[in-house]
PDB file of C-alpha atoms and ligand atoms in Angstrom:
ATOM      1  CA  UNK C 258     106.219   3.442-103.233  1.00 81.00           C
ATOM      2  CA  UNK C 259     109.177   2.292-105.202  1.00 93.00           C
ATOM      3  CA  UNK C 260     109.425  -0.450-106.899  1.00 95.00           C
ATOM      4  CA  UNK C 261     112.618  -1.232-107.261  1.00 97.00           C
ATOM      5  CA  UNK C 262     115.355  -1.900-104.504  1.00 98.00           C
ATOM      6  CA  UNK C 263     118.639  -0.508-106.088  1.00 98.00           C
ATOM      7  CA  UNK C 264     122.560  -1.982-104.810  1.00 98.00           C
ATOM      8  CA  UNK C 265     125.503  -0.538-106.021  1.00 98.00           C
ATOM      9  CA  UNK C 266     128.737  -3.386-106.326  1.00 96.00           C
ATOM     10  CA  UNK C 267     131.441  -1.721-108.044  1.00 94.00           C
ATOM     11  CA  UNK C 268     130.649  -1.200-111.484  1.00 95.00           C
ATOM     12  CA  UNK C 269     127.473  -3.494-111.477  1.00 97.00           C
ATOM     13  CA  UNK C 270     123.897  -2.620-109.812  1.00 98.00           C
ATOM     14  CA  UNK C 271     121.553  -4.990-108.889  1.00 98.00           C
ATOM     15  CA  UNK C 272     117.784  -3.775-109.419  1.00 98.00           C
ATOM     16  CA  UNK C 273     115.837  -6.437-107.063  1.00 98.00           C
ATOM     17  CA  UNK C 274     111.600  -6.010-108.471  1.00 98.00           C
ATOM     18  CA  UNK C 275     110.164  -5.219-105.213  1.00 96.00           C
ATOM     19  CA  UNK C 276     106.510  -6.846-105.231  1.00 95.00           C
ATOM     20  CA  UNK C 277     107.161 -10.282-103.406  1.00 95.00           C
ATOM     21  CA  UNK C 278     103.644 -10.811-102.410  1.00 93.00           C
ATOM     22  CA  UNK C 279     101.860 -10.130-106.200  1.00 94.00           C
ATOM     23  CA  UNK C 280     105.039 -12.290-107.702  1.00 97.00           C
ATOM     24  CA  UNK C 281     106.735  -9.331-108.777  1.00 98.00           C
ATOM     25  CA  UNK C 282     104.455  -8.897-111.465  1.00 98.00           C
ATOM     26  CA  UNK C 283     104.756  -5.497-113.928  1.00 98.00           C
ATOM     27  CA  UNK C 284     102.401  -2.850-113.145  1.00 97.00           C
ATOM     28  CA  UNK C 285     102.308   0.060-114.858  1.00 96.00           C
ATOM     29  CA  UNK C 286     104.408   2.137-111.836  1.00 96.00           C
ATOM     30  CA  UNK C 287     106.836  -0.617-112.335  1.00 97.00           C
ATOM     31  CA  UNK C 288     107.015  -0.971-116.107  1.00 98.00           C
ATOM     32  CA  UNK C 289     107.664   3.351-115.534  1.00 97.00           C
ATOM     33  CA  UNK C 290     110.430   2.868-112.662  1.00 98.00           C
ATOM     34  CA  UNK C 291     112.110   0.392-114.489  1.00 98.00           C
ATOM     35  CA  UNK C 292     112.359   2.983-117.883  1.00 98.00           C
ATOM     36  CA  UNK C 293     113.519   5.270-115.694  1.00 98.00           C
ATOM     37  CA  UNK C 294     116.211   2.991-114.288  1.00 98.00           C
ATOM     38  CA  UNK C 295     117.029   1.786-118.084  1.00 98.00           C
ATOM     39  CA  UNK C 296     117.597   5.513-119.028  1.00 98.00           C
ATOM     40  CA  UNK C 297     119.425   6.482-115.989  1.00 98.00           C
ATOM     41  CA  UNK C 298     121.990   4.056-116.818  1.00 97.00           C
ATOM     42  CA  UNK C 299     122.006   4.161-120.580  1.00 97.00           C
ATOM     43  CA  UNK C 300     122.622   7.903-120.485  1.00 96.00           C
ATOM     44  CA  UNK C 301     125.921   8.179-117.956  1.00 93.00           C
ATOM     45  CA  UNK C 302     128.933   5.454-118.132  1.00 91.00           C
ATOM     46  CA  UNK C 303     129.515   4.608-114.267  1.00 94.00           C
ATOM     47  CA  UNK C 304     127.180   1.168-115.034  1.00 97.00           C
ATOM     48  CA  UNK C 305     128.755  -0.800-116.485  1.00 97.00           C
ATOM     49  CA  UNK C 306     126.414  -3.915-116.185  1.00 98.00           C
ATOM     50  CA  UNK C 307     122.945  -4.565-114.535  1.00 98.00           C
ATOM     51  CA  UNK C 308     121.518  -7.541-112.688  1.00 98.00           C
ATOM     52  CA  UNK C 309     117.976  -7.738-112.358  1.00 98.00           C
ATOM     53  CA  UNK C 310     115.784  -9.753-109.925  1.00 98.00           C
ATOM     54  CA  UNK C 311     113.103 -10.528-108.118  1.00 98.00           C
ATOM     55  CA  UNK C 312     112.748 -10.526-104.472  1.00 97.00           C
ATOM     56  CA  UNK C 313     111.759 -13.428-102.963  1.00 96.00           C
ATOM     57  CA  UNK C 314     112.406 -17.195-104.071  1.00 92.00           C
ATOM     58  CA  UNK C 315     108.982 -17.447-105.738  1.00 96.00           C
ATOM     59  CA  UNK C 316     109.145 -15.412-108.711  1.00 98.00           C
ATOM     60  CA  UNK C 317     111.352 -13.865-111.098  1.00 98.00           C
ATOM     61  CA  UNK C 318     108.388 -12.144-112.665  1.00 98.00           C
ATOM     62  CA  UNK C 319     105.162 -13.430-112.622  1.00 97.00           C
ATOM     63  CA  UNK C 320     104.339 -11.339-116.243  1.00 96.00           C
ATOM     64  CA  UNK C 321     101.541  -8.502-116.766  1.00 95.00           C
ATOM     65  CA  UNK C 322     100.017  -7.604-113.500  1.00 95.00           C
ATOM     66  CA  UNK C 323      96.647  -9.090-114.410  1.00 93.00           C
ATOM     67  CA  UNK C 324      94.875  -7.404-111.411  1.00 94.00           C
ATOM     68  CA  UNK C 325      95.560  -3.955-112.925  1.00 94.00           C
ATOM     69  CA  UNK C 326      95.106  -5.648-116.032  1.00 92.00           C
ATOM     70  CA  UNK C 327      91.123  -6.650-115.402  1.00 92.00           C
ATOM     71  CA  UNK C 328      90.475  -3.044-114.958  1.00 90.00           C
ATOM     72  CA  UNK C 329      92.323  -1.881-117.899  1.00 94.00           C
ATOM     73  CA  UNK C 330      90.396  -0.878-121.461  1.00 96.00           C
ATOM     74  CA  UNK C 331      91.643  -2.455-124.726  1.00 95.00           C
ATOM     75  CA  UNK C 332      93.487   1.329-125.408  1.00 96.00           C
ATOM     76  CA  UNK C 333      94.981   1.078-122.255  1.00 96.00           C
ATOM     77  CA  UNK C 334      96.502  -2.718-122.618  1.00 94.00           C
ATOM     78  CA  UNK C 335      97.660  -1.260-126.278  1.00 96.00           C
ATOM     79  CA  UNK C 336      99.008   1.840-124.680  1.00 96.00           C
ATOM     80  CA  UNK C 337     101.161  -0.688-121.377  1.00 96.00           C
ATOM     81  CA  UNK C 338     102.238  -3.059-124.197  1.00 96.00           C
ATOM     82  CA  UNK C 339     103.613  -0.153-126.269  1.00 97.00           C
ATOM     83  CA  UNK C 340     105.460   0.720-122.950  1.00 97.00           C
ATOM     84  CA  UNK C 341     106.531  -2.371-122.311  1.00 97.00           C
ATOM     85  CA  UNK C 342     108.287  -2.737-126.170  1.00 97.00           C
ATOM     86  CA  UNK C 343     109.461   0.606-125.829  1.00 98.00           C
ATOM     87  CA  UNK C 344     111.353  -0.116-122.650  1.00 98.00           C
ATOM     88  CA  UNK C 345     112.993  -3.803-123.670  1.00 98.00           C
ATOM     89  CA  UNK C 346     114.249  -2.008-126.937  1.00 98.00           C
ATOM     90  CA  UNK C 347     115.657   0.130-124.755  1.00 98.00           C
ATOM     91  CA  UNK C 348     117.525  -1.846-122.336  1.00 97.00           C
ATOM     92  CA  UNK C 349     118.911  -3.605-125.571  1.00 97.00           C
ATOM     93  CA  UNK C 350     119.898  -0.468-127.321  1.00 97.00           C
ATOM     94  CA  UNK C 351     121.746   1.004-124.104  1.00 98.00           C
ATOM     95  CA  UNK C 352     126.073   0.426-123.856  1.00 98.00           C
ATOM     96  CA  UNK C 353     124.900  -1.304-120.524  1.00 98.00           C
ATOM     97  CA  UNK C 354     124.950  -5.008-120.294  1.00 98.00           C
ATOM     98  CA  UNK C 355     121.793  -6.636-118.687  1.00 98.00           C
ATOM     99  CA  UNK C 356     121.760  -9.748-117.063  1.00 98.00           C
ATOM    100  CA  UNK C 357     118.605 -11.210-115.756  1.00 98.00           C
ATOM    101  CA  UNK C 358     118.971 -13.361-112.545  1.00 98.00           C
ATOM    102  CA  UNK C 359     116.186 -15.776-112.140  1.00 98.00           C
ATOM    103  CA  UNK C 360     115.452 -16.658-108.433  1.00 98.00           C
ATOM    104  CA  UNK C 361     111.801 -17.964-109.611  1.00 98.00           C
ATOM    105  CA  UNK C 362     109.251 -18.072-111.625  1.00 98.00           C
ATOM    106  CA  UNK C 363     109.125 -16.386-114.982  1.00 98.00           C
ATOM    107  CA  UNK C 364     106.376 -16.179-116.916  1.00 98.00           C
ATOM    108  CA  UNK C 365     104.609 -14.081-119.722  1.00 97.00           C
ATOM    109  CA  UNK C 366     106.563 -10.469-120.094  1.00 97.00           C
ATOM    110  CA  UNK C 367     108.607 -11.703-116.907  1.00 98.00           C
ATOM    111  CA  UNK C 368     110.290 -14.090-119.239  1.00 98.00           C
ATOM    112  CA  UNK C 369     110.359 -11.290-121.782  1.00 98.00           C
ATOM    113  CA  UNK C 370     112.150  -9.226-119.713  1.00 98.00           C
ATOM    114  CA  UNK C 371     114.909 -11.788-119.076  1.00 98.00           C
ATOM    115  CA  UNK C 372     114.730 -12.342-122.937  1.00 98.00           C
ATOM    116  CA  UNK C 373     115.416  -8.782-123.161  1.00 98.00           C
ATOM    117  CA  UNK C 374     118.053  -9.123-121.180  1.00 98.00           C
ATOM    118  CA  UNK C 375     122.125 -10.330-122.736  1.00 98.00           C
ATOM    119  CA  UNK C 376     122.310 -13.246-120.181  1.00 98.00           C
ATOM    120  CA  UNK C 377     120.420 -15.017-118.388  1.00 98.00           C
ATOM    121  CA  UNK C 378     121.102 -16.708-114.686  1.00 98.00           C
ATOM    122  CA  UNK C 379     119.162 -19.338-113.205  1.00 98.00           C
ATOM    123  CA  UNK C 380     118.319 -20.360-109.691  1.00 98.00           C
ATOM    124  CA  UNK C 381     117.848 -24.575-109.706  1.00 98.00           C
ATOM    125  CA  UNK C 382     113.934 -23.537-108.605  1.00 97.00           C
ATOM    126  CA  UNK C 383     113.851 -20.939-111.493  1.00 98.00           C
ATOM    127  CA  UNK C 384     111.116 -21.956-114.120  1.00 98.00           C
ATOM    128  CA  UNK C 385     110.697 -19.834-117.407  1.00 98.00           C
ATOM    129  CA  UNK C 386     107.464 -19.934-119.751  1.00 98.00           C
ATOM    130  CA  UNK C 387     105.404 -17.858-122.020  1.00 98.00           C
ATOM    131  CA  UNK C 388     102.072 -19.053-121.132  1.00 97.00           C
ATOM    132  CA  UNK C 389     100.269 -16.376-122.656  1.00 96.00           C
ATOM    133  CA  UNK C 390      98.028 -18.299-125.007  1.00 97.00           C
ATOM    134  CA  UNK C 391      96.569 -20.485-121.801  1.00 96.00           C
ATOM    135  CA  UNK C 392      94.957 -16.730-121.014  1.00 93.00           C
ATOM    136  CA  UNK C 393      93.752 -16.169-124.420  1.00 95.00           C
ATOM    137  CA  UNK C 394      96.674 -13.606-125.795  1.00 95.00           C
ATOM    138  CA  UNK C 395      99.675 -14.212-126.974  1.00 97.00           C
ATOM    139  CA  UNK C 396     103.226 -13.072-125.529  1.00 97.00           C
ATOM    140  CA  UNK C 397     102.819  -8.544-126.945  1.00 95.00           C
ATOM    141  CA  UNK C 398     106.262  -8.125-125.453  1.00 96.00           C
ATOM    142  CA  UNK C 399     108.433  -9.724-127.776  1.00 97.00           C
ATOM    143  CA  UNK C 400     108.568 -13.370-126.601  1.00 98.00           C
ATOM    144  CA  UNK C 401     107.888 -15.050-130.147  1.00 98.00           C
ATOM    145  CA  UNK C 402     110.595 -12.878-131.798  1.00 98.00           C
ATOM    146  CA  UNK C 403     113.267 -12.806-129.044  1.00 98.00           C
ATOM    147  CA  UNK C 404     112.823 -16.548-128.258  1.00 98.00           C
ATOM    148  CA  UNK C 405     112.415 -17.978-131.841  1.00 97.00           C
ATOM    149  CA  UNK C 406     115.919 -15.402-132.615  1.00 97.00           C
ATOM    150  CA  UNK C 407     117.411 -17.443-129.435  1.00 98.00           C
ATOM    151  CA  UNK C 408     116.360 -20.986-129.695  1.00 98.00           C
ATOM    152  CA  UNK C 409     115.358 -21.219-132.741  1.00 97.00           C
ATOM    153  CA  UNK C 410     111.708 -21.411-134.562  1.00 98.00           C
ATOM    154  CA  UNK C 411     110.844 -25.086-133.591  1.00 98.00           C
ATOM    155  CA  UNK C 412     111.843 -25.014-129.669  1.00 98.00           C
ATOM    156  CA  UNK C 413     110.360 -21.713-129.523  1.00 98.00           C
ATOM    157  CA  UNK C 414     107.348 -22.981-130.827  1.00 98.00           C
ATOM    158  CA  UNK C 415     107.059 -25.762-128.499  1.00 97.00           C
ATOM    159  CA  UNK C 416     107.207 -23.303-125.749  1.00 98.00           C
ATOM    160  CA  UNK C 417     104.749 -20.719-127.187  1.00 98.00           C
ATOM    161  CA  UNK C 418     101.982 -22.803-128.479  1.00 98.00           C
ATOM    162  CA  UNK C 419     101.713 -25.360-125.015  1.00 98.00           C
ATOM    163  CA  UNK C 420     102.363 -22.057-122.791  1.00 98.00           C
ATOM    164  CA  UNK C 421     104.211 -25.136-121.016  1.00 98.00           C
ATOM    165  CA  UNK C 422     106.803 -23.834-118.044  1.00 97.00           C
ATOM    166  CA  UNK C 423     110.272 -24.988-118.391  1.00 98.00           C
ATOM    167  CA  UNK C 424     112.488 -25.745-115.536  1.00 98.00           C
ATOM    168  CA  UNK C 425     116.207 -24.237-115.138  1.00 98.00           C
ATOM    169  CA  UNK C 426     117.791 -27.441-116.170  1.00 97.00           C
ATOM    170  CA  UNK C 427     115.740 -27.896-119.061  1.00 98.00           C
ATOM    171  CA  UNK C 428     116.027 -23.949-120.201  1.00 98.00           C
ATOM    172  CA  UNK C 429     119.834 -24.798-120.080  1.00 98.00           C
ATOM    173  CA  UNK C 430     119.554 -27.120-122.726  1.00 98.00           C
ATOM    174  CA  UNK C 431     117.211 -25.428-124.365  1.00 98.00           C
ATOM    175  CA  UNK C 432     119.627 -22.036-124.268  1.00 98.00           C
ATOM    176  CA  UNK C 433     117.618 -20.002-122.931  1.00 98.00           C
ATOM    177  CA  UNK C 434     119.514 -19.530-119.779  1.00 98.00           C
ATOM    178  CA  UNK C 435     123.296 -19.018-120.132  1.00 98.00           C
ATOM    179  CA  UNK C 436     124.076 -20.292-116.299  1.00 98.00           C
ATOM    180  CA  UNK C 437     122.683 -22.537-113.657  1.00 98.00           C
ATOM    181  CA  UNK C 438     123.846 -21.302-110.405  1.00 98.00           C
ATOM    182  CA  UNK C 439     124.601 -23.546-107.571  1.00 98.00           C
ATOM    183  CA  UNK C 440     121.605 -23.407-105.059  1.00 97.00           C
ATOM    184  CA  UNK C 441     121.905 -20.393-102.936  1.00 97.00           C
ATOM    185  CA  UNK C 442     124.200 -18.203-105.059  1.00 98.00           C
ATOM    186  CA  UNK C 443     122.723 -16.967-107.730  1.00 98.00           C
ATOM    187  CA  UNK C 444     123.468 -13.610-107.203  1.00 98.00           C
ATOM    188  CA  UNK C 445     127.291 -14.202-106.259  1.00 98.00           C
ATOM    189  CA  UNK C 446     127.121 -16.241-109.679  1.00 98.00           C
ATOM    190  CA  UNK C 447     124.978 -13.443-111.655  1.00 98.00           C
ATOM    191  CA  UNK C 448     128.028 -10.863-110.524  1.00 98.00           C
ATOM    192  CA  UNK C 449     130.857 -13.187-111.211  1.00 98.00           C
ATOM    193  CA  UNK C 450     129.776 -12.662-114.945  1.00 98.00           C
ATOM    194  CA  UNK C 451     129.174  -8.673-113.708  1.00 98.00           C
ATOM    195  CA  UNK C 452     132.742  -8.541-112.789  1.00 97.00           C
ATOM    196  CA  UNK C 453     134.154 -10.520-115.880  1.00 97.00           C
ATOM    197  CA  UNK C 454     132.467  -8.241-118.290  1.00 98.00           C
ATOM    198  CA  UNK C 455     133.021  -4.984-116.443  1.00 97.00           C
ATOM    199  CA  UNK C 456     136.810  -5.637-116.311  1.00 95.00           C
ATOM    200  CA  UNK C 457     137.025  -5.517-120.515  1.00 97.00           C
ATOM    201  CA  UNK C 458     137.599  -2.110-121.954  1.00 97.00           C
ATOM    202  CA  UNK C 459     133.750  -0.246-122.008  1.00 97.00           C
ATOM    203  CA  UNK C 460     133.598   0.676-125.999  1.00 97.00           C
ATOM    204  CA  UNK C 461     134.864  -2.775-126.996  1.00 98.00           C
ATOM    205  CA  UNK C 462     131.742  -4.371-124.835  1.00 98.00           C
ATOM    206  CA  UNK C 463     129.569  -2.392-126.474  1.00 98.00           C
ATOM    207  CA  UNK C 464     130.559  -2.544-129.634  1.00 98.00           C
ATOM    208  CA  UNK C 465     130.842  -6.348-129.019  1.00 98.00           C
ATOM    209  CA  UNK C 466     126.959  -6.390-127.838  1.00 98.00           C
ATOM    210  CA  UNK C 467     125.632  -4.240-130.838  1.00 98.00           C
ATOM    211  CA  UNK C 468     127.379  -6.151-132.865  1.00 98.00           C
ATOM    212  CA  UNK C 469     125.977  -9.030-132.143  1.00 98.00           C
ATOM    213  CA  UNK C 470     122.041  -7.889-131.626  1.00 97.00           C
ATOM    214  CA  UNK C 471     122.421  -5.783-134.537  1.00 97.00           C
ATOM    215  CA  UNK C 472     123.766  -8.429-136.673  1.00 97.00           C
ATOM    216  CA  UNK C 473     121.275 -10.889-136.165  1.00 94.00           C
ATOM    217  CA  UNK C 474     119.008 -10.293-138.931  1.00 90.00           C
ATOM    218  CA  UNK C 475     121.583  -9.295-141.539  1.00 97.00           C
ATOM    219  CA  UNK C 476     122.970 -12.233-144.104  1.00 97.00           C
ATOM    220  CA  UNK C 477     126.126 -13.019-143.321  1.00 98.00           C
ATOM    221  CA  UNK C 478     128.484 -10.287-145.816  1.00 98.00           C
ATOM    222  CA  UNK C 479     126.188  -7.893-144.487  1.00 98.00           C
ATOM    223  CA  UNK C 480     126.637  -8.589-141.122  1.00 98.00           C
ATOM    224  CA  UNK C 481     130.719  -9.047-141.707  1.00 98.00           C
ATOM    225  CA  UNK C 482     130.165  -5.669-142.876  1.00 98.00           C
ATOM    226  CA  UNK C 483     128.581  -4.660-139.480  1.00 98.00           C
ATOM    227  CA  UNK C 484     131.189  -5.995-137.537  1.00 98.00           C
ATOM    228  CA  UNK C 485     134.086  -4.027-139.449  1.00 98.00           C
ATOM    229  CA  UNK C 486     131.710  -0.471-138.433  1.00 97.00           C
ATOM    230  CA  UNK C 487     131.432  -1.904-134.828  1.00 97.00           C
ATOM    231  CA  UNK C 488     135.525  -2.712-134.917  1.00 98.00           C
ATOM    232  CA  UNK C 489     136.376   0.896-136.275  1.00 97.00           C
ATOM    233  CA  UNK C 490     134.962   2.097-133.137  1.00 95.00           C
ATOM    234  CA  UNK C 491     137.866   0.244-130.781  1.00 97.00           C
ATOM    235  CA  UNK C 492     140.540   1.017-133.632  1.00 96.00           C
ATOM    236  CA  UNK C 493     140.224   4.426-132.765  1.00 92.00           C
ATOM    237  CA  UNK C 494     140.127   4.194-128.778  1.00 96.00           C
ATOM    238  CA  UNK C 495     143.002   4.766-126.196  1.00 96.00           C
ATOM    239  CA  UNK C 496     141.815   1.980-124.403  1.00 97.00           C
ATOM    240  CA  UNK C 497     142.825  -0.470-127.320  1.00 97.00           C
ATOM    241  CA  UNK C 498     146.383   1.237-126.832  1.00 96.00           C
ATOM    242  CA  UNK C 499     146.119   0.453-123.261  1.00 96.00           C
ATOM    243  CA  UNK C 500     145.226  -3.087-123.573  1.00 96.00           C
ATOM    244  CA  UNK C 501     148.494  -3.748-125.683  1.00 96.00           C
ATOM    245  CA  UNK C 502     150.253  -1.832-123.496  1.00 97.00           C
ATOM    246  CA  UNK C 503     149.327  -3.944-120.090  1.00 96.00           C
ATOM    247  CA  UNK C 504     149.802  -6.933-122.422  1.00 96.00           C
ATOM    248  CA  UNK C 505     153.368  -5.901-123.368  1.00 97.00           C
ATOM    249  CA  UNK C 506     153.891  -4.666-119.588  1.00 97.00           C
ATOM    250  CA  UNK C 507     152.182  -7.922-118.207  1.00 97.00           C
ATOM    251  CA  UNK C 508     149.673  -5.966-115.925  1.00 96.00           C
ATOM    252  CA  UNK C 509     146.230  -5.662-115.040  1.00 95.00           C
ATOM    253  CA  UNK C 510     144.894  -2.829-118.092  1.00 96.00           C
ATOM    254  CA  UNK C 511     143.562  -0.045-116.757  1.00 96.00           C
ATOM    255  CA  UNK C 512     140.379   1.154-118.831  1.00 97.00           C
ATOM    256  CA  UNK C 513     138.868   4.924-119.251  1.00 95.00           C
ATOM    257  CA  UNK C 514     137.016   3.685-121.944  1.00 94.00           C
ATOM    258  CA  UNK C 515     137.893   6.168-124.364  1.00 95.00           C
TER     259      UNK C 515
HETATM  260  N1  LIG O 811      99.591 -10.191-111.584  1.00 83.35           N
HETATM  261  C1  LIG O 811      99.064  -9.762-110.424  1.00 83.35           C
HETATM  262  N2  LIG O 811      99.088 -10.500-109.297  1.00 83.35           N
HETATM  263  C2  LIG O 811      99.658 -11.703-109.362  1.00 83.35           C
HETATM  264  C3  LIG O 811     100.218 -12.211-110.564  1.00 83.35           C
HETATM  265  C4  LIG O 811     100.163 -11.388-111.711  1.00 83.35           C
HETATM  266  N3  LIG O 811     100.687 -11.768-112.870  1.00 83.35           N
HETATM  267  N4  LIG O 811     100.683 -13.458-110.318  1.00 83.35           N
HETATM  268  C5  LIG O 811     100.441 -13.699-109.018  1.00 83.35           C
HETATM  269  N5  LIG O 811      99.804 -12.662-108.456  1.00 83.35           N
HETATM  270  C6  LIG O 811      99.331 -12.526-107.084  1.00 83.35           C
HETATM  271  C7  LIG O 811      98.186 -13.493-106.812  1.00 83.35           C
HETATM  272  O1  LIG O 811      96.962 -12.964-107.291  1.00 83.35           O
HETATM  273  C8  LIG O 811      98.236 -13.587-105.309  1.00 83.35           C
HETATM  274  O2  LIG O 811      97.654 -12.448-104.741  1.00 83.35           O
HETATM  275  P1  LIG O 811      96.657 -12.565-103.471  1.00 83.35           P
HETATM  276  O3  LIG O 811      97.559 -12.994-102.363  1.00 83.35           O
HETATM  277  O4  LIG O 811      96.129 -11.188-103.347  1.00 83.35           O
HETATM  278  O5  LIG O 811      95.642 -13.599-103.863  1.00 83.35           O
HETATM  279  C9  LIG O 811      99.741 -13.525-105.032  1.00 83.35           C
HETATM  280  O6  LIG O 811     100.338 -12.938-106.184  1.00 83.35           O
HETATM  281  C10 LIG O 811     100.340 -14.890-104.862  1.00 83.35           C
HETATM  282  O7  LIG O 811      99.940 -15.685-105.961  1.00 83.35           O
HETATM  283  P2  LIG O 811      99.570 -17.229-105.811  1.00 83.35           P
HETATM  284  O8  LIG O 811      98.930 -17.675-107.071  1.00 83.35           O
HETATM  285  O9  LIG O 811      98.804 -17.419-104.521  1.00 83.35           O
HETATM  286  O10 LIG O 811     101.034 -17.798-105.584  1.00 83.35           O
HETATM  287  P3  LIG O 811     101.688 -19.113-106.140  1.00 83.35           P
HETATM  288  O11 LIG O 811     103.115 -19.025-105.738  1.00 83.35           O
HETATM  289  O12 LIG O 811     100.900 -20.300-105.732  1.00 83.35           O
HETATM  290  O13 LIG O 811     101.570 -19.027-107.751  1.00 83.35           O
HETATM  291  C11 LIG O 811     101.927 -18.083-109.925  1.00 83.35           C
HETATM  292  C12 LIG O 811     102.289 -18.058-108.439  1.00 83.35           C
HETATM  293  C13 LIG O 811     102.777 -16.971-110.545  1.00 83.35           C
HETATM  294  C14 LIG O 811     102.238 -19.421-110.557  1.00 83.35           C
HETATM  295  C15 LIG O 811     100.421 -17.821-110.131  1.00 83.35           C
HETATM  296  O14 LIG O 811     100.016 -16.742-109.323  1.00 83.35           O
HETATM  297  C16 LIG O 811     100.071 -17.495-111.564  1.00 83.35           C
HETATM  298  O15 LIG O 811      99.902 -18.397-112.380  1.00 83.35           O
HETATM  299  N6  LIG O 811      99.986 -16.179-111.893  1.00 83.35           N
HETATM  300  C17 LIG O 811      99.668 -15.760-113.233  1.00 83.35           C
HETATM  301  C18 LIG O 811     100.946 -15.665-113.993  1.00 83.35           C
HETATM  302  C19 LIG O 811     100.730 -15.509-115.479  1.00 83.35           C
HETATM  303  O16 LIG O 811     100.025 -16.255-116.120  1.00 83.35           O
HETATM  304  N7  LIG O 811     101.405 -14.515-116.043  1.00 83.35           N
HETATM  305  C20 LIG O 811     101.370 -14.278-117.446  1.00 83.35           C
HETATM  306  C21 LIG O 811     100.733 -12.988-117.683  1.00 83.35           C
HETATM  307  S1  LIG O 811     100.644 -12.746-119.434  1.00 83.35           S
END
C-alpha cells in the first residue's frame, strides 16, 4: 500500500503522508517511500519545490511509529534511525526546495521532518514538539541540531528538555514556522510560497539554498568565501543573461535554468 498520495501543480508536488488513522506516523515502508520520493526528485529538474503533509487535520506527523517500534530490536531502531538521518540529509542536499505544511500535530521525527524541511507552514491547529525525552530517548533524527541551528541553543532547549508542544502561534515567534496560514488554506498558502520560489531562475535557488545550509557552520570570511563559490555558479548561467534581459525588456523572464 502506498504511503504517500502524490499531486502534481505546475512545478510544485504535494506529497500528502497517507496514514490518517495511526497520525501519519513514520514506519519503516514510509520512511522507504518517502527516500524514494526525495531521490526521484533530487535526481531530474521538473520539481522544482515540494510540499509535504499530512492527511487529515489531526496530525502533521505523529513521529516514530511506536507500534512497529515495540517490536523492533535495539539494531533495528539503530538501523530506522540511520534511515531516517540518511533521508533528511538528503532532502536538504537535493536542488529541490522542501516546504513542510503543518495541518496538525508534529511531534518527535514528525517535527524533524519539517525541520528538515526549508520552510515551514502552519495550520492555526498545527502544534510542533520534540517530546522525545517524555518516552525515555531523545530526538535521533536531528531535532537538537536542526532546532538549536534555527532558534537558537536556549529556546531549543526549552523545547527539548520539557518535550513541551508548542502551538502555531507560539512556533511563529519562536521561528520555527515561517507562515501561519489563515484557517482553511494552508495548502493554497504552502503553494503561494511554491509558486514564488519556482518562478526565480532554478541554479540561482539552489545555489541560494546551499548557500545558506552550507554556510551555517562556517565563521563568517569563510562563509563569505562560500557564497562567492555558490555565486560563480549563476555568473556562468544563461539564465542570469535572461533575467537582465526581461529586466531591460520589462517582461516576465523566462528560465531554462541553465
Ligand atoms: N505511532 C504509531 N501509532 C500512533 C502514533 C505513533 N507515533 N501516534 C498515534 N498513533 C495511533 C494511536 O495508537 C491510535 O491507534 P489506535 O486507533 O489503533 O489505538 C491512533 O493513532 C490515534 O491515536 P490517538 O492517541 O487515539 O489520537 P489522538 O488524536 O487523541 O492523539 C497523539 C494523537 C499523536 C497526540 C497521540 O497518539 C500521541 O501522543 N502519540 C505519540 C506521539 C509521540 O510521542 N511521538 C514521538 C515519537 S518519538
Amino acid at each position: 500500500m502506498s504511503q504517500f498520495k502524490v499531486e502534481t501543480h505546475g512545478a510544485a508536488e504535494v506529497w500528502t503522508i497517507d496514514g490518517a488513522s495511526r497520525r501519519n506516523a513514520i514506519s519503516r515502508a514510509m520512511l522507504a517511500e518517502l527516500q524514494g520520493h526525495v531521490a526521484r526528485v533530487s535526481s531530474g529538474r521538473a520539481v522544482r519545490v515540494v510540499v509535504i503533509t499530512g492527511d487529515g487535520d489531526k496530525a502533521f506527523c505523529a513521529g516514530a511509529d511506536l507500534k512497529e517500534r515495540t517490536g523492533m530490536t535495539e539494531p533495528e531502531v539503530r538501523a530506522f534511525l540511520d534511515g531516517l538521518r540518511q533521508t533528511l540529509r538528503a532532502l536538504e542536499a537535493s536542488d529541490t526546495v522542501f516546504i513542510a505544511a503543518l495541518n496538525g500535530l508534529a511531534l518527535g521525527g514528525g517535527t524533524e521532518l519539517a525541520l528538515a524541511c526549508d520552510l515551514r507552514v502552519a495550520a492555526p491547529a498545527a502544534e510542533i514538539g520534540l517530546t522525545e525525552v517524555t518516552l525515555g530517548i531523545i530526538p535521533g533524527g536531528g531535532g537538537t541540531q536542526r532546532l538549536s541551528r534555527l532558534i537558537g541553543p536556549g529556546r531549543a532547549k526549552d523545547l527539548v528538555l520539557t518535550g513541551r508542544r508548542v502551538g502555531a502561534a507560539e512556533a511563529l515567534t519562536l521561528g520555527v514556522v515561517n507562515r501561519l496560514a489563515p484557517e482553511g488554506r494552508l495548502l493554497e498558502t504552502a503553494l503561494g510560497l511554491a509558486q514564488a520560489i519556482s518562478q526565480n531562475a532554478p541554479l540561482a535557488v539552489a545555489a541560494a539554498k546551499h548557500a545558506v545550509d552550507e554556510g551555517l557552520d562556517l565563521p563568517l570570511d569563510a562563509g563569505l568565501k562560500l557564497e562567492l563559490q555558490k555565486y560563480e555558479i549563476v555568473l556562468a548561467s544563461e539564465d542570469r543573461k535572461e533575467g537582465l534581459a526581461a529586466f531591460a525588456e520589462k517582461r516576465p523572464p523566462r528560465y531554462t535554468g541553465r
